[in-house]
Amino acid sequence: MDFWRMGLTGLLGITAGMMIAGCSPSEEEMLSKSGYQQVGDLEESTVWVAQEPDDSGKYGIHVAGKLRGFCKGSVIAGIGEQICNMGEEARGSLYMVGAPAAAVAGTITLTNGKIVHAQTFALPGHPDMKLAIGTSASSHAKGFVDVEFATANGVLLDRSGNQKQ
């Protein structure tokens, strides 16, 4: 009889644990409740930006999904400034840079010469800039050496957001 009760108690405990795990909030729900706003989707991931600055006046960035953990601790930086450069062999690489508000796309030239296409994402509360984010299947490049942006009417902008000559 004791073995039967122990088995039943164990089964009930496992069932309760599964129910609790199934009811726990998703990473996206936790970010939303923590004051982050989703700004875009990228490579089976979502990009989130803090709606309010932290104590030092900086706005945090968080990546959820497949590339979760990449850019942890990153904050919004100025136009043309590197925000994040992170990669793993199994998940690829993520490159993030501040972009001018007029940019609709961009390219990031890696240190190994490879060119990565970047999507741009508007930043709520920051009408003067966007995030430009590109991904690569490889983690071999340790950084990037150049960035170029394009506007909706095809004007090319340099890393600083100035029109290219």
mmCIF file of C-alpha atoms in Angstrom:
data_model
loop_
_atom_site.group_PDB
_atom_site.id
_atom_site.type_symbol
_atom_site.label_atom_id
_atom_site.label_comp_id
_atom_site.label_asym_id
_atom_site.label_seq_id
_atom_site.Cartn_x
_atom_site.Cartn_y
_atom_site.Cartn_z
ATOM 1 C CA MET A 1 0.000 0.000 0.000
ATOM 2 C CA ASP A 2 2.853 2.446 0.801
ATOM 3 C CA PHE A 3 4.449 1.857 -2.595
ATOM 4 C CA TRP A 4 1.115 2.611 -4.272
ATOM 5 C CA ARG A 5 0.784 5.926 -2.367
ATOM 6 C CA MET A 6 4.384 6.861 -3.144
ATOM 7 C CA GLY A 7 3.789 6.162 -6.841
ATOM 8 C CA LEU A 8 0.560 8.156 -6.867
ATOM 9 C CA THR A 9 2.192 11.060 -4.996
ATOM 10 C CA GLY A 10 5.101 11.050 -7.479
ATOM 11 C CA LEU A 11 2.741 10.991 -10.443
ATOM 12 C CA LEU A 12 0.713 13.889 -9.014
ATOM 13 C CA GLY A 13 3.928 15.862 -8.416
ATOM 14 C CA ILE A 14 5.094 15.317 -11.994
ATOM 15 C CA THR A 15 1.679 16.293 -13.357
ATOM 16 C CA ALA A 16 1.586 19.454 -11.230
ATOM 17 C CA GLY A 17 5.109 20.370 -12.356
ATOM 18 C CA MET A 18 4.130 19.945 -16.002
ATOM 19 C CA MET A 19 1.059 22.117 -15.494
ATOM 20 C CA ILE A 20 3.097 24.852 -13.816
ATOM 21 C CA ALA A 21 5.708 24.755 -16.582
ATOM 22 C CA GLY A 22 2.978 24.952 -19.213
ATOM 23 C CA CYS A 23 1.483 27.997 -17.545
ATOM 24 C CA SER A 24 4.719 29.932 -17.104
ATOM 25 C CA PRO A 25 4.970 33.121 -19.173
ATOM 26 C CA SER A 26 6.943 33.058 -22.410
ATOM 27 C CA GLU A 27 10.158 35.013 -22.791
ATOM 28 C CA GLU A 28 8.283 37.546 -24.936
ATOM 29 C CA GLU A 29 5.611 38.018 -22.259
ATOM 30 C CA MET A 30 8.286 38.557 -19.611
ATOM 31 C CA LEU A 31 10.080 41.133 -21.793
ATOM 32 C CA SER A 32 6.843 42.986 -22.448
ATOM 33 C CA LYS A 33 6.040 43.068 -18.721
ATOM 34 C CA SER A 34 9.598 44.277 -18.030
ATOM 35 C CA GLY A 35 9.142 47.400 -20.137
ATOM 36 C CA TYR A 36 10.623 46.158 -23.424
ATOM 37 C CA GLN A 37 8.938 46.643 -26.790
ATOM 38 C CA GLN A 38 9.387 44.331 -29.757
ATOM 39 C CA VAL A 39 10.868 46.216 -32.707
ATOM 40 C CA GLY A 40 11.245 43.399 -35.230
ATOM 41 C CA ASP A 41 11.663 39.776 -36.254
ATOM 42 C CA LEU A 42 14.938 38.310 -37.442
ATOM 43 C CA GLU A 43 16.071 34.717 -38.116
ATOM 44 C CA GLU A 44 13.500 32.967 -35.917
ATOM 45 C CA SER A 45 14.209 35.578 -33.261
ATOM 46 C CA THR A 46 12.657 38.787 -32.017
ATOM 47 C CA VAL A 47 14.455 42.024 -31.179
ATOM 48 C CA TRP A 48 13.307 44.028 -28.154
ATOM 49 C CA VAL A 49 14.257 47.519 -26.911
ATOM 50 C CA ALA A 50 13.638 48.992 -23.470
ATOM 51 C CA GLN A 51 10.971 51.696 -23.502
ATOM 52 C CA GLU A 52 12.654 53.566 -20.649
ATOM 53 C CA PRO A 53 16.361 54.142 -19.976
ATOM 54 C CA ASP A 54 18.145 52.370 -17.155
ATOM 55 C CA ASP A 55 19.769 54.223 -14.251
ATOM 56 C CA SER A 56 22.691 55.256 -16.458
ATOM 57 C CA GLY A 57 20.358 56.697 -19.130
ATOM 58 C CA LYS A 58 20.889 53.871 -21.635
ATOM 59 C CA TYR A 59 18.235 51.846 -23.453
ATOM 60 C CA GLY A 60 18.755 48.094 -23.299
ATOM 61 C CA ILE A 61 18.414 45.674 -26.203
ATOM 62 C CA HIS A 62 17.354 42.036 -25.897
ATOM 63 C CA VAL A 63 17.210 39.258 -28.486
ATOM 64 C CA ALA A 64 14.747 36.394 -27.894
ATOM 65 C CA GLY A 65 14.216 33.150 -29.796
ATOM 66 C CA LYS A 66 16.885 31.263 -31.778
ATOM 67 C CA LEU A 67 19.542 33.929 -31.131
ATOM 68 C CA ARG A 68 18.577 34.359 -27.453
ATOM 69 C CA GLY A 69 21.445 35.547 -25.331
ATOM 70 C CA PHE A 70 23.210 37.253 -28.236
ATOM 71 C CA CYS A 71 23.898 40.920 -27.479
ATOM 72 C CA LYS A 72 23.031 40.476 -23.810
ATOM 73 C CA GLY A 73 23.791 43.728 -22.048
ATOM 74 C CA SER A 74 23.881 45.736 -25.288
ATOM 75 C CA VAL A 75 22.440 49.236 -25.373
ATOM 76 C CA ILE A 76 21.408 51.618 -28.145
ATOM 77 C CA ALA A 77 24.432 53.459 -29.532
ATOM 78 C CA GLY A 78 24.856 56.279 -32.050
ATOM 79 C CA ILE A 79 24.564 56.096 -35.810
ATOM 80 C CA GLY A 80 27.359 53.995 -37.270
ATOM 81 C CA GLU A 81 28.453 52.698 -33.880
ATOM 82 C CA GLN A 82 28.764 48.971 -33.305
ATOM 83 C CA ILE A 83 26.196 47.800 -30.781
ATOM 84 C CA CYS A 84 26.745 44.063 -30.932
ATOM 85 C CA ASN A 85 28.910 41.529 -32.694
ATOM 86 C CA MET A 86 28.347 38.033 -31.400
ATOM 87 C CA GLY A 87 28.310 34.521 -32.773
ATOM 88 C CA GLU A 88 28.459 30.826 -32.127
ATOM 89 C CA GLU A 89 29.335 28.110 -34.602
ATOM 90 C CA ALA A 90 26.012 26.310 -34.061
ATOM 91 C CA ARG A 91 23.722 29.368 -34.249
ATOM 92 C CA GLY A 92 25.582 31.780 -36.526
ATOM 93 C CA SER A 93 26.431 35.414 -35.933
ATOM 94 C CA LEU A 94 24.553 38.622 -35.271
ATOM 95 C CA TYR A 95 25.859 42.096 -36.124
ATOM 96 C CA MET A 96 24.057 45.207 -34.865
ATOM 97 C CA VAL A 97 24.827 48.878 -35.537
ATOM 98 C CA GLY A 98 23.029 52.199 -35.091
ATOM 99 C CA ALA A 99 21.479 53.430 -38.368
ATOM 100 C CA PRO A 100 20.095 56.755 -39.575
ATOM 101 C CA ALA A 101 16.312 57.132 -39.520
ATOM 102 C CA ALA A 102 16.181 57.364 -43.336
ATOM 103 C CA ALA A 103 17.777 53.924 -43.788
ATOM 104 C CA VAL A 104 15.552 51.100 -45.034
ATOM 105 C CA ALA A 105 18.354 48.545 -45.494
ATOM 106 C CA GLY A 106 22.072 48.217 -45.136
ATOM 107 C CA THR A 107 25.157 46.137 -45.705
ATOM 108 C CA ILE A 108 27.819 45.248 -43.175
ATOM 109 C CA THR A 109 31.292 44.353 -44.440
ATOM 110 C CA LEU A 110 32.924 41.835 -42.115
ATOM 111 C CA THR A 111 36.636 41.647 -41.316
ATOM 112 C CA ASN A 112 36.926 38.574 -43.558
ATOM 113 C CA GLY A 113 35.492 40.547 -46.527
ATOM 114 C CA LYS A 114 32.072 38.906 -46.496
ATOM 115 C CA ILE A 115 29.131 41.274 -46.941
ATOM 116 C CA VAL A 116 26.067 40.732 -44.768
ATOM 117 C CA HIS A 117 22.721 42.311 -45.638
ATOM 118 C CA ALA A 118 21.096 44.151 -42.751
ATOM 119 C CA GLN A 119 17.472 44.852 -41.970
ATOM 120 C CA THR A 120 16.553 48.094 -40.256
ATOM 121 C CA PHE A 121 14.143 48.432 -37.358
ATOM 122 C CA ALA A 122 12.525 51.628 -36.104
ATOM 123 C CA LEU A 123 13.178 52.500 -32.476
ATOM 124 C CA PRO A 124 10.144 53.707 -30.519
ATOM 125 C CA GLY A 125 11.020 56.954 -28.788
ATOM 126 C CA HIS A 126 14.072 57.474 -31.040
ATOM 127 C CA PRO A 127 12.767 59.050 -34.265
ATOM 128 C CA ASP A 128 16.269 60.100 -35.332
ATOM 129 C CA MET A 129 17.671 56.581 -35.692
ATOM 130 C CA LYS A 130 17.068 52.866 -36.272
ATOM 131 C CA LEU A 131 18.815 49.577 -35.588
ATOM 132 C CA ALA A 132 20.519 47.833 -38.513
ATOM 133 C CA ILE A 133 20.901 44.115 -37.871
ATOM 134 C CA GLY A 134 22.470 41.457 -40.046
ATOM 135 C CA THR A 135 23.067 37.763 -39.527
ATOM 136 C CA SER A 136 25.555 35.315 -40.933
ATOM 137 C CA ALA A 137 25.581 31.525 -40.837
ATOM 138 C CA SER A 138 29.239 31.590 -39.844
ATOM 139 C CA SER A 139 30.941 32.909 -36.745
ATOM 140 C CA HIS A 140 34.368 33.214 -38.358
ATOM 141 C CA ALA A 141 34.426 37.008 -38.739
ATOM 142 C CA LYS A 142 35.401 38.742 -35.513
ATOM 143 C CA GLY A 143 33.822 42.058 -36.397
ATOM 144 C CA PHE A 144 32.990 44.417 -39.193
ATOM 145 C CA VAL A 145 35.002 47.078 -40.942
ATOM 146 C CA ASP A 146 32.373 49.047 -42.841
ATOM 147 C CA VAL A 147 28.651 49.753 -42.950
ATOM 148 C CA GLU A 148 26.578 51.262 -45.742
ATOM 149 C CA PHE A 149 22.903 52.209 -45.663
ATOM 150 C CA ALA A 150 20.280 52.758 -48.369
ATOM 151 C CA THR A 151 17.231 55.005 -48.231
ATOM 152 C CA ALA A 152 13.793 54.253 -49.727
ATOM 153 C CA ASN A 153 14.641 56.320 -52.833
ATOM 154 C CA GLY A 154 17.975 54.545 -53.388
ATOM 155 C CA VAL A 155 20.365 57.095 -51.916
ATOM 156 C CA LEU A 156 23.442 55.440 -50.394
ATOM 157 C CA LEU A 157 24.610 56.634 -46.978
ATOM 158 C CA ASP A 158 27.983 56.028 -45.353
ATOM 159 C CA ARG A 159 28.507 54.689 -41.856
ATOM 160 C CA SER A 160 27.868 58.158 -40.364
ATOM 161 C CA GLY A 161 24.583 58.547 -42.260
ATOM 162 C CA ASN A 162 25.962 61.047 -44.787
ATOM 163 C CA GLN A 163 25.178 60.716 -48.491
ATOM 164 C CA LYS A 164 27.955 58.905 -50.337
ATOM 165 C CA GLN A 165 29.667 60.816 -53.125
#
